[in-house]
Amino acid sequence: MQTVKIAVFILMFLVFFYGNYIVFLKLLSLRKKPNTEPVDLMRWLLDFKKGLWFLDFSATTSPLLGLLGTVIGLIMAFVELGRKGVAGAGEISGAIGLALVATAVGIAMSLWFYLWYKFFISKHHQIKEELKIKLLEEEYEETKTFVNA
């Protein structure tokens, strides 16, 4: 049971590490946004959207991983309580406290990734709307030139 608890914490660490790697890449990508041709911006938007699914996935599953860690920790604490009896209550309360840390970490990770996911999605929509305006302005200029000719 101890190995399962360690595996849950390792999984939470991997999700946190990879999710922050994606956040870092997206922040770099925002700085390299092309301002030239609409086609380049469309390609950039498609590329920018890649990987955001993992932030959404992390925001959704992190509390569940934390809860799983808590449940496993509580099971281990109660098994230990059954084995040692009331004499080991101090150790058991420490184990229960540690188990609850898993839930707190899961909720914190969820909030972290949810905020970044919403930020990047809002940036994606904002840039897409700017692209639409740019394309409409170009079309308007072409139509105006055609009508005046």
mmCIF file of C-alpha atoms in Angstrom:
data_model
loop_
_atom_site.group_PDB
_atom_site.id
_atom_site.type_symbol
_atom_site.label_atom_id
_atom_site.label_comp_id
_atom_site.label_asym_id
_atom_site.label_seq_id
_atom_site.Cartn_x
_atom_site.Cartn_y
_atom_site.Cartn_z
ATOM 1 C CA MET A 1 0.000 0.000 0.000
ATOM 2 C CA GLN A 2 2.954 2.300 0.700
ATOM 3 C CA THR A 3 4.175 1.880 -2.876
ATOM 4 C CA VAL A 4 0.756 2.906 -4.218
ATOM 5 C CA LYS A 5 0.866 6.051 -2.094
ATOM 6 C CA ILE A 6 4.358 6.867 -3.392
ATOM 7 C CA ALA A 7 3.198 6.186 -6.947
ATOM 8 C CA VAL A 8 0.320 8.658 -6.523
ATOM 9 C CA PHE A 9 2.704 11.374 -5.301
ATOM 10 C CA ILE A 10 5.116 10.653 -8.153
ATOM 11 C CA LEU A 11 2.230 10.879 -10.615
ATOM 12 C CA MET A 12 1.156 14.195 -9.093
ATOM 13 C CA PHE A 13 4.723 15.467 -9.398
ATOM 14 C CA LEU A 14 4.922 14.400 -13.058
ATOM 15 C CA VAL A 15 1.609 16.092 -13.857
ATOM 16 C CA PHE A 16 2.815 19.254 -12.109
ATOM 17 C CA PHE A 17 6.193 19.196 -13.857
ATOM 18 C CA TYR A 18 4.842 18.539 -17.362
ATOM 19 C CA GLY A 19 1.975 21.010 -16.925
ATOM 20 C CA ASN A 20 4.399 23.755 -15.931
ATOM 21 C CA TYR A 21 6.598 22.840 -18.888
ATOM 22 C CA ILE A 22 3.598 23.453 -21.166
ATOM 23 C CA VAL A 23 2.869 26.758 -19.391
ATOM 24 C CA PHE A 24 6.477 27.820 -19.984
ATOM 25 C CA LEU A 25 6.320 26.847 -23.678
ATOM 26 C CA LYS A 26 3.046 28.716 -24.186
ATOM 27 C CA LEU A 27 4.423 31.848 -22.528
ATOM 28 C CA LEU A 28 7.419 31.690 -24.874
ATOM 29 C CA SER A 29 5.094 31.111 -27.803
ATOM 30 C CA LEU A 30 3.077 34.222 -26.945
ATOM 31 C CA ARG A 31 6.250 36.293 -27.183
ATOM 32 C CA LYS A 32 6.984 34.882 -30.664
ATOM 33 C CA LYS A 33 3.545 35.543 -32.133
ATOM 34 C CA PRO A 34 3.874 36.596 -35.788
ATOM 35 C CA ASN A 35 2.437 39.960 -36.765
ATOM 36 C CA THR A 36 2.865 39.648 -40.507
ATOM 37 C CA GLU A 37 0.673 37.585 -42.788
ATOM 38 C CA PRO A 38 -2.715 36.223 -41.700
ATOM 39 C CA VAL A 39 -1.711 32.749 -42.936
ATOM 40 C CA ASP A 40 1.286 32.739 -40.583
ATOM 41 C CA LEU A 41 -0.939 33.836 -37.720
ATOM 42 C CA MET A 42 -3.442 31.061 -38.507
ATOM 43 C CA ARG A 43 -0.652 28.480 -38.425
ATOM 44 C CA TRP A 44 0.604 29.944 -35.162
ATOM 45 C CA LEU A 45 -2.908 29.754 -33.651
ATOM 46 C CA LEU A 46 -3.202 26.091 -34.590
ATOM 47 C CA ASP A 47 0.187 25.371 -33.064
ATOM 48 C CA PHE A 48 -0.571 27.451 -29.958
ATOM 49 C CA LYS A 49 -3.691 25.408 -29.197
ATOM 50 C CA LYS A 50 -1.675 22.165 -29.111
ATOM 51 C CA GLY A 51 -0.898 21.029 -25.587
ATOM 52 C CA LEU A 52 -3.591 23.099 -23.900
ATOM 53 C CA TRP A 53 -5.626 19.917 -23.490
ATOM 54 C CA PHE A 54 -3.074 18.777 -20.888
ATOM 55 C CA LEU A 55 -3.642 21.888 -18.771
ATOM 56 C CA ASP A 56 -7.375 21.202 -18.882
ATOM 57 C CA PHE A 57 -6.744 17.528 -18.069
ATOM 58 C CA SER A 58 -4.433 18.485 -15.180
ATOM 59 C CA ALA A 59 -6.934 20.947 -13.754
ATOM 60 C CA THR A 60 -9.590 18.235 -13.833
ATOM 61 C CA THR A 61 -7.591 15.266 -12.538
ATOM 62 C CA SER A 62 -5.320 16.886 -9.925
ATOM 63 C CA PRO A 63 -7.974 16.983 -7.174
ATOM 64 C CA LEU A 64 -8.839 13.372 -7.958
ATOM 65 C CA LEU A 65 -5.191 12.338 -7.619
ATOM 66 C CA GLY A 66 -5.003 14.272 -4.337
ATOM 67 C CA LEU A 67 -8.141 12.568 -3.094
ATOM 68 C CA LEU A 68 -6.741 9.188 -4.094
ATOM 69 C CA GLY A 69 -3.581 9.956 -2.117
ATOM 70 C CA THR A 70 -5.689 10.973 0.875
ATOM 71 C CA VAL A 71 -7.841 7.845 0.769
ATOM 72 C CA ILE A 72 -4.777 5.609 0.501
ATOM 73 C CA GLY A 73 -3.118 7.506 3.362
ATOM 74 C CA LEU A 74 -6.221 7.174 5.542
ATOM 75 C CA ILE A 75 -6.481 3.460 4.806
ATOM 76 C CA MET A 76 -2.842 3.031 5.808
ATOM 77 C CA ALA A 77 -3.391 5.098 8.972
ATOM 78 C CA PHE A 78 -6.391 3.021 10.035
ATOM 79 C CA VAL A 79 -4.570 -0.241 9.313
ATOM 80 C CA GLU A 80 -1.762 1.025 11.529
ATOM 81 C CA LEU A 81 -4.289 2.056 14.197
ATOM 82 C CA GLY A 82 -5.793 -1.428 14.109
ATOM 83 C CA ARG A 83 -2.363 -2.985 14.455
ATOM 84 C CA LYS A 84 -1.010 -0.746 17.241
ATOM 85 C CA GLY A 85 -4.250 0.098 18.986
ATOM 86 C CA VAL A 86 -4.894 3.368 20.760
ATOM 87 C CA ALA A 87 -1.283 3.530 21.980
ATOM 88 C CA GLY A 88 -0.119 4.642 18.518
ATOM 89 C CA ALA A 89 -2.727 7.414 18.149
ATOM 90 C CA GLY A 90 -0.059 10.135 17.905
ATOM 91 C CA GLU A 91 1.590 8.455 14.942
ATOM 92 C CA ILE A 92 -1.784 7.854 13.332
ATOM 93 C CA SER A 93 -2.830 11.498 13.585
ATOM 94 C CA GLY A 94 0.446 12.464 11.875
ATOM 95 C CA ALA A 95 -0.287 9.989 9.083
ATOM 96 C CA ILE A 96 -3.817 11.374 8.690
ATOM 97 C CA GLY A 97 -2.426 14.911 8.500
ATOM 98 C CA LEU A 98 0.043 13.846 5.827
ATOM 99 C CA ALA A 99 -2.757 12.148 3.919
ATOM 100 C CA LEU A 100 -4.765 15.372 3.912
ATOM 101 C CA VAL A 101 -1.786 17.205 2.409
ATOM 102 C CA ALA A 102 -2.373 15.172 -0.754
ATOM 103 C CA THR A 103 -5.842 16.691 -1.147
ATOM 104 C CA ALA A 104 -4.537 20.205 -0.525
ATOM 105 C CA VAL A 105 -1.775 19.749 -3.104
ATOM 106 C CA GLY A 106 -4.257 18.339 -5.624
ATOM 107 C CA ILE A 107 -6.624 21.282 -5.180
ATOM 108 C CA ALA A 108 -3.754 23.796 -5.429
ATOM 109 C CA MET A 109 -2.504 22.138 -8.621
ATOM 110 C CA SER A 110 -6.007 22.182 -10.048
ATOM 111 C CA LEU A 111 -6.415 25.910 -9.427
ATOM 112 C CA TRP A 112 -2.959 26.631 -10.843
ATOM 113 C CA PHE A 113 -3.564 24.769 -14.086
ATOM 114 C CA TYR A 114 -7.143 25.993 -14.443
ATOM 115 C CA LEU A 115 -6.039 29.626 -14.237
ATOM 116 C CA TRP A 116 -3.301 29.085 -16.824
ATOM 117 C CA TYR A 117 -5.664 27.163 -19.096
ATOM 118 C CA LYS A 118 -8.242 29.957 -18.987
ATOM 119 C CA PHE A 119 -5.529 32.573 -19.577
ATOM 120 C CA PHE A 120 -4.205 30.788 -22.670
ATOM 121 C CA ILE A 121 -7.673 30.072 -24.057
ATOM 122 C CA SER A 122 -8.595 33.731 -23.614
ATOM 123 C CA LYS A 123 -5.379 34.774 -25.403
ATOM 124 C CA HIS A 124 -6.179 32.318 -28.204
ATOM 125 C CA HIS A 125 -9.666 33.781 -28.637
ATOM 126 C CA GLN A 126 -8.354 37.347 -28.470
ATOM 127 C CA ILE A 127 -5.748 36.703 -31.169
ATOM 128 C CA LYS A 128 -8.309 34.876 -33.299
ATOM 129 C CA GLU A 129 -10.632 37.871 -33.109
ATOM 130 C CA GLU A 130 -7.765 40.190 -34.055
ATOM 131 C CA LEU A 131 -7.090 37.947 -37.046
ATOM 132 C CA LYS A 132 -10.737 38.145 -38.101
ATOM 133 C CA ILE A 133 -10.641 41.933 -37.926
ATOM 134 C CA LYS A 134 -7.415 42.021 -39.926
ATOM 135 C CA LEU A 135 -8.896 39.764 -42.610
ATOM 136 C CA LEU A 136 -12.083 41.842 -42.776
ATOM 137 C CA GLU A 137 -10.076 45.045 -43.107
ATOM 138 C CA GLU A 138 -8.029 43.531 -45.936
ATOM 139 C CA GLU A 139 -11.187 42.359 -47.675
ATOM 140 C CA TYR A 140 -12.745 45.785 -47.238
ATOM 141 C CA GLU A 141 -9.678 47.470 -48.752
ATOM 142 C CA GLU A 142 -9.711 45.066 -51.722
ATOM 143 C CA THR A 143 -13.429 45.627 -52.278
ATOM 144 C CA LYS A 144 -13.014 49.404 -52.003
ATOM 145 C CA THR A 145 -10.142 49.320 -54.512
ATOM 146 C CA PHE A 146 -12.185 47.142 -56.896
ATOM 147 C CA VAL A 147 -15.260 49.414 -56.685
ATOM 148 C CA ASN A 148 -13.188 52.593 -57.210
ATOM 149 C CA ALA A 149 -11.403 51.154 -60.250
#
